[in-house]
Short mmCIF file of C-alpha atoms and ligand atoms in Angstrom, two decimals:
data_model
loop_
_atom_site.label_atom_id
_atom_site.label_comp_id
_atom_site.label_asym_id
_atom_site.label_seq_id
_atom_site.Cartn_x
_atom_site.Cartn_y
_atom_site.Cartn_z
CA MET G 1 0.03 -0.06 -0.11
CA ARG G 2 1.28 3.69 -1.15
CA THR G 3 0.52 6.34 1.31
CA ALA G 4 0.46 10.21 0.40
CA ALA G 5 0.27 13.05 2.73
CA ASP G 6 0.53 15.84 0.19
CA VAL G 7 -1.90 16.62 -2.75
CA ARG G 8 0.90 16.30 -5.36
CA SER G 9 1.74 12.86 -4.85
CA LEU G 10 -1.95 11.61 -4.03
CA ARG G 11 -2.49 13.07 -7.67
CA ALA G 12 0.70 11.73 -9.24
CA THR G 13 -0.26 8.36 -8.23
CA VAL G 14 -4.18 8.44 -9.11
CA GLN G 15 -3.56 10.03 -12.56
CA ALA G 16 -0.91 7.16 -13.28
CA TRP G 17 -3.63 4.68 -12.69
CA ARG G 18 -6.37 6.82 -14.69
CA LYS G 19 -4.00 6.72 -17.51
CA ASP G 20 -3.84 3.04 -17.36
CA GLY G 21 -7.95 2.95 -17.64
CA GLN G 22 -8.23 1.64 -14.09
CA ALA G 23 -11.12 2.87 -12.28
CA ILE G 24 -10.38 4.44 -8.79
CA GLY G 25 -12.57 3.76 -5.71
CA PHE G 26 -12.50 5.99 -2.34
CA VAL G 27 -13.44 5.73 1.12
CA PRO G 28 -13.18 8.41 3.07
CA THR G 29 -12.35 8.12 7.13
CA MET G 30 -11.67 9.85 10.15
CA GLY G 31 -9.42 6.88 11.05
CA ASN G 32 -9.93 4.50 14.36
CA LEU G 33 -11.13 1.82 11.81
CA HIS G 34 -12.86 -1.26 12.44
CA ALA G 35 -14.93 -3.83 10.52
CA GLY G 36 -17.54 -1.39 9.64
CA HIS G 37 -14.78 0.53 7.73
CA TYR G 38 -13.22 -2.56 6.40
CA SER G 39 -16.43 -3.64 4.77
CA LEU G 40 -16.75 -0.35 2.54
CA ILE G 41 -12.78 -0.90 1.43
CA ASP G 42 -14.19 -4.30 0.37
CA LEU G 43 -17.07 -2.83 -1.37
CA ALA G 44 -14.85 -0.45 -3.18
CA ARG G 45 -12.57 -3.12 -4.24
CA ARG G 46 -15.31 -5.26 -5.72
CA HIS G 47 -16.45 -1.96 -7.98
CA THR G 48 -13.16 -0.70 -8.89
CA ASP G 49 -9.37 -1.51 -9.79
CA ARG G 50 -7.76 0.69 -7.31
CA VAL G 51 -8.88 1.78 -3.96
CA VAL G 52 -7.91 4.81 -2.08
CA ALA G 53 -8.71 5.62 1.76
CA SER G 54 -8.18 8.56 3.51
CA VAL G 55 -7.67 9.04 7.24
CA PHE G 56 -8.27 12.82 8.21
CA VAL G 57 -9.84 14.05 11.46
CA ASN G 58 -12.02 16.81 10.14
CA PRO G 59 -12.09 19.63 12.79
CA THR G 60 -14.85 21.75 11.05
CA GLN G 61 -17.40 18.76 11.61
CA PHE G 62 -16.91 18.84 15.62
CA GLY G 63 -18.99 21.16 17.63
CA LEU G 64 -17.89 23.18 20.31
CA ASN G 65 -18.44 20.54 23.27
CA GLU G 66 -17.21 17.55 20.85
CA ASP G 67 -13.77 16.83 21.69
CA TYR G 68 -11.63 16.94 18.31
CA THR G 69 -8.37 16.99 20.17
CA ARG G 70 -9.31 13.74 22.04
CA TYR G 71 -11.04 11.96 18.87
CA PRO G 72 -8.66 8.73 18.74
CA ARG G 73 -5.70 8.90 16.43
CA THR G 74 -4.61 5.14 15.67
CA LEU G 75 -2.74 5.54 12.34
CA VAL G 76 -0.48 2.81 12.79
CA GLN G 77 -3.18 0.24 13.26
CA ASP G 78 -5.30 1.79 10.56
CA SER G 79 -2.55 1.65 8.50
CA ALA G 80 -1.94 -2.09 8.84
CA GLY G 81 -5.84 -3.04 8.54
CA LEU G 82 -6.10 -1.12 5.23
CA ALA G 83 -3.20 -3.04 3.79
CA GLU G 84 -4.58 -6.12 4.86
CA HIS G 85 -7.76 -5.17 3.10
CA HIS G 86 -5.75 -4.37 -0.11
CA CYS G 87 -6.22 -0.62 -0.19
CA ASP G 88 -3.81 0.61 -2.65
CA LEU G 89 -3.26 4.23 -1.53
CA LEU G 90 -3.71 5.71 1.89
CA PHE G 91 -4.27 9.78 1.77
CA THR G 92 -3.45 11.31 5.18
CA PRO G 93 -3.59 14.92 4.88
CA ALA G 94 -2.58 17.34 7.36
CA VAL G 95 -5.04 20.32 8.64
CA GLU G 96 -2.96 22.71 6.61
CA THR G 97 -3.48 20.84 3.35
CA MET G 98 -7.12 20.44 3.71
CA TYR G 99 -7.72 23.93 5.25
CA PRO G 100 -4.99 26.28 3.81
CA TYR G 101 -6.65 29.24 5.15
CA GLY G 102 -7.38 27.38 8.71
CA PRO G 103 -10.23 25.66 9.71
CA GLU G 104 -12.06 28.76 11.03
CA ARG G 105 -11.59 30.61 7.77
CA ALA G 106 -12.38 27.76 5.58
CA LEU G 107 -15.21 28.22 3.02
CA SER G 108 -18.24 26.21 4.24
CA ILE G 109 -21.02 24.28 2.33
CA HIS G 110 -24.36 24.13 3.86
CA VAL G 111 -26.72 21.63 2.50
CA PRO G 112 -30.09 22.91 3.57
CA GLU G 113 -32.93 20.81 4.73
CA ILE G 114 -31.51 17.19 4.73
CA GLY G 115 -28.54 18.67 6.38
CA ASP G 116 -30.81 20.72 8.87
CA THR G 117 -32.83 18.07 10.45
CA LEU G 118 -32.10 15.21 13.08
CA GLU G 119 -28.45 15.01 13.34
CA GLY G 120 -28.19 18.60 12.06
CA ALA G 121 -30.68 19.85 14.59
CA HIS G 122 -28.66 18.10 17.60
CA ARG G 123 -25.26 19.06 16.19
CA PRO G 124 -25.45 22.56 14.81
CA GLY G 125 -22.47 23.09 11.88
CA HIS G 126 -21.83 19.15 11.96
CA PHE G 127 -23.15 18.41 7.98
CA ASP G 128 -21.38 21.96 6.90
CA GLY G 129 -17.83 20.21 8.01
CA VAL G 130 -18.96 16.96 6.60
CA ALA G 131 -20.18 18.34 3.05
CA THR G 132 -17.10 20.78 3.04
CA VAL G 133 -14.51 18.16 3.74
CA VAL G 134 -16.12 15.59 1.53
CA ALA G 135 -16.59 17.98 -1.37
CA LYS G 136 -12.76 19.16 -1.01
CA LEU G 137 -11.73 15.11 -0.69
CA LEU G 138 -13.65 14.28 -3.93
CA THR G 139 -12.24 17.09 -5.69
CA LEU G 140 -8.76 15.89 -4.34
CA VAL G 141 -9.13 12.36 -5.26
CA ALA G 142 -11.22 12.53 -8.26
CA PRO G 143 -12.37 8.89 -7.79
CA ASP G 144 -15.11 7.04 -9.80
CA VAL G 145 -16.83 5.85 -7.11
CA ALA G 146 -17.01 6.93 -3.34
CA VAL G 147 -18.39 4.67 -0.52
CA PHE G 148 -20.01 5.86 2.63
CA GLY G 149 -21.51 3.87 5.31
CA GLN G 150 -25.57 3.25 5.89
CA LYS G 151 -24.90 3.92 9.61
CA ASP G 152 -24.57 7.61 8.98
CA TRP G 153 -27.76 7.31 6.76
CA GLN G 154 -28.40 11.22 6.81
CA GLN G 155 -24.51 12.13 6.04
CA LEU G 156 -25.20 9.52 3.02
CA LEU G 157 -27.93 11.65 2.15
CA VAL G 158 -26.02 14.85 2.73
CA VAL G 159 -23.31 13.75 0.30
CA LYS G 160 -25.70 12.37 -2.49
CA ARG G 161 -27.30 15.71 -2.28
CA LEU G 162 -23.93 17.52 -2.85
CA VAL G 163 -22.58 15.47 -5.42
CA LYS G 164 -25.70 16.04 -7.26
CA GLU G 165 -25.95 19.81 -6.92
CA LEU G 166 -22.11 19.97 -7.78
CA ALA G 167 -22.63 17.72 -10.46
CA LEU G 168 -19.53 15.76 -9.47
CA PRO G 169 -18.81 12.80 -11.56
CA VAL G 170 -18.69 10.31 -8.95
CA GLU G 171 -21.01 7.50 -8.07
CA ILE G 172 -22.00 7.19 -4.38
CA LEU G 173 -22.21 3.68 -3.01
CA ALA G 174 -23.65 2.62 0.20
CA GLY G 175 -22.09 0.22 2.39
CA PRO G 176 -24.51 -1.81 4.76
CA ILE G 177 -24.38 -1.27 8.32
CA VAL G 178 -21.98 -3.83 10.02
CA ARG G 179 -23.12 -5.27 13.63
CA GLU G 180 -21.70 -6.87 16.29
CA THR G 181 -23.24 -10.59 16.89
CA ASP G 182 -25.32 -8.89 19.55
CA GLY G 183 -26.69 -6.38 17.06
CA LEU G 184 -24.90 -3.42 18.29
CA ALA G 185 -23.66 -1.37 15.23
CA MET G 186 -19.97 -1.20 14.85
CA SER G 187 -18.84 2.48 15.94
CA SER G 188 -15.56 4.08 16.98
CA ARG G 189 -17.51 4.98 20.06
CA ASN G 190 -18.54 2.03 21.09
CA GLN G 191 -15.05 1.96 22.94
CA TYR G 192 -16.09 4.47 25.23
CA LEU G 193 -18.86 2.27 26.79
CA ASP G 194 -18.08 0.83 30.12
CA ALA G 195 -19.22 -2.81 30.54
CA GLU G 196 -22.71 -2.08 32.09
CA GLN G 197 -23.28 0.60 28.95
CA ARG G 198 -21.88 -2.30 26.61
CA ALA G 199 -24.56 -4.48 27.79
CA GLN G 200 -27.14 -2.05 27.29
CA ALA G 201 -26.24 -0.65 24.12
CA PRO G 202 -27.64 -3.83 21.93
CA GLN G 203 -31.15 -2.62 22.88
CA LEU G 204 -30.73 0.32 20.41
CA HIS G 205 -31.22 -2.34 17.49
CA ALA G 206 -33.86 -4.29 19.26
CA ILE G 207 -36.06 -0.98 19.76
CA LEU G 208 -35.31 -0.29 16.09
CA ALA G 209 -36.57 -3.76 15.02
CA GLY G 210 -39.73 -3.16 17.55
CA MET G 211 -40.29 0.17 15.66
CA HIS G 212 -40.32 -1.75 12.42
CA ALA G 213 -42.69 -4.66 13.73
CA SER G 214 -45.08 -2.38 15.38
CA LEU G 215 -45.37 -0.04 12.06
CA ALA G 216 -45.97 -3.25 10.01
CA ALA G 217 -48.73 -4.18 12.47
CA GLY G 218 -50.23 -1.21 11.62
CA HIS G 219 -49.68 1.18 14.67
CA PRO G 220 -49.89 4.67 14.23
CA ARG G 221 -46.06 6.28 13.53
CA GLU G 222 -46.44 8.77 16.39
CA ALA G 223 -47.33 6.22 18.78
CA VAL G 224 -44.15 3.94 17.69
CA GLU G 225 -42.10 6.57 18.04
CA ARG G 226 -43.50 7.61 21.57
CA ALA G 227 -43.22 3.72 22.39
CA ALA G 228 -39.32 3.53 21.21
CA SER G 229 -38.67 6.67 23.36
CA MET G 230 -39.94 5.19 26.34
CA ARG G 231 -38.34 1.81 25.86
CA LEU G 232 -34.93 3.90 25.13
CA LYS G 233 -35.34 5.81 28.66
CA ARG G 234 -36.43 2.59 30.52
CA GLY G 235 -33.08 0.88 29.09
CA GLY G 236 -30.82 3.79 30.62
CA PHE G 237 -30.76 6.02 27.51
CA VAL G 238 -31.22 9.44 27.24
CA PRO G 239 -33.04 9.63 23.95
CA ASP G 240 -32.15 12.90 21.30
CA TYR G 241 -34.60 11.24 18.90
CA ALA G 242 -36.57 8.11 17.92
CA VAL G 243 -38.14 8.58 14.46
CA ILE G 244 -39.69 6.97 11.44
CA ARG G 245 -38.91 9.05 8.21
CA ARG G 246 -39.16 8.62 4.80
CA ALA G 247 -35.56 6.97 3.80
CA GLY G 248 -35.07 9.22 0.44
CA ASP G 249 -35.16 12.67 2.15
CA LEU G 250 -36.17 12.10 5.85
CA SER G 251 -39.38 14.11 5.61
CA ILE G 252 -42.18 12.96 7.88
CA PRO G 253 -44.36 10.15 6.07
CA THR G 254 -48.08 10.70 6.08
CA GLY G 255 -49.10 6.85 5.60
CA SER G 256 -47.84 4.27 7.83
CA GLU G 257 -46.94 1.59 5.12
CA PRO G 258 -43.31 0.87 6.04
CA ALA G 259 -42.01 0.54 2.51
CA GLY G 260 -39.53 3.29 1.78
CA LEU G 261 -39.34 4.47 5.52
CA ILE G 262 -36.52 4.29 7.70
CA ALA G 263 -36.50 4.25 11.63
CA LEU G 264 -33.57 6.05 13.25
CA ILE G 265 -32.27 6.53 16.67
CA ALA G 266 -29.97 8.99 18.51
CA ALA G 267 -29.58 8.36 22.15
CA LYS G 268 -26.73 8.93 24.92
CA LEU G 269 -25.53 6.28 27.30
CA GLY G 270 -23.41 8.25 29.72
CA THR G 271 -21.75 10.45 27.89
CA THR G 272 -21.58 8.44 24.81
CA ARG G 273 -23.85 9.50 21.97
CA LEU G 274 -24.88 6.47 19.97
CA ILE G 275 -26.82 6.49 16.32
CA ASP G 276 -28.26 3.69 14.38
CA ASN G 277 -31.07 3.04 11.77
CA LEU G 278 -33.11 0.47 10.48
CA LEU G 279 -34.35 0.56 6.85
CA LEU G 280 -38.09 -1.04 6.78
CA ALA G 281 -38.79 -3.14 3.78
O1 PAF C 1 -18.06 9.21 8.59
C1 PAF C 1 -17.04 9.85 8.80
O2 PAF C 1 -16.11 9.28 8.86
C2 PAF C 1 -16.56 11.36 8.41
O3 PAF C 1 -17.79 11.94 8.67
C3 PAF C 1 -16.38 11.47 6.89
C4 PAF C 1 -17.17 11.02 5.88
C5 PAF C 1 -15.05 10.64 6.70
C6 PAF C 1 -16.08 12.97 6.62
O4 PAF C 1 -15.16 13.47 7.53
#
């Protein structure tokens, strides 16, 4: 696996591959990689000839009370894992490379509506940071295909909207959520859970499955959402939301036919905020 920290060597490598007629896949990450990330590398690999991954802890997507400086940086392990998964090139830009005018003075892309609700409402500015860095990374790497995980469903929609509106010549692929055997969605944040919280955490998935079952049984959406919030509280969580939305644009559905809907939860266990979702068939 090659590595590049600067734009010039990233571009030289990618352009050489492109000249050879090879298709380029790209998986952007903030590092601290787990099996969920590696499944995205594997997915990119199945669709393209060459896979580029980036590890960049993006300062502009962290809120004031979210600890950018304490985000785990595990580049040595990440690099080994990426090589094992046959990643061809690892791009590890410095903050100055991504933000030549500094993160505070950077241009900022706001994706309205889809970026304002749910996570956008609970983490103001978060999706501006995501959209901005993803636009920059897609411009720098210029891949044919870029892969994002479905665990961050709203992020995936924000990225799709960004790509469509900027007419970026890249296909966005979605990688399914990878779960532990007890149902807990893989996340870098799971490592912050203590033993008791780790035992409680799989309820998130169980509650999402319950929301699906209740909706399929004909219960009204609002009642399903209320019951899910109550179950979360009883299970030791502090919920930010437990909702059913249209999967395509996160708008509030009018009927309760589950097709095309998604159940989404964000809730805190102690100081750790977890999110998860379930597409409803
Ligand atoms: O999902 C992530 O890890 C980040 O939000 C991303 C897409 C790499 C942008 O920093």
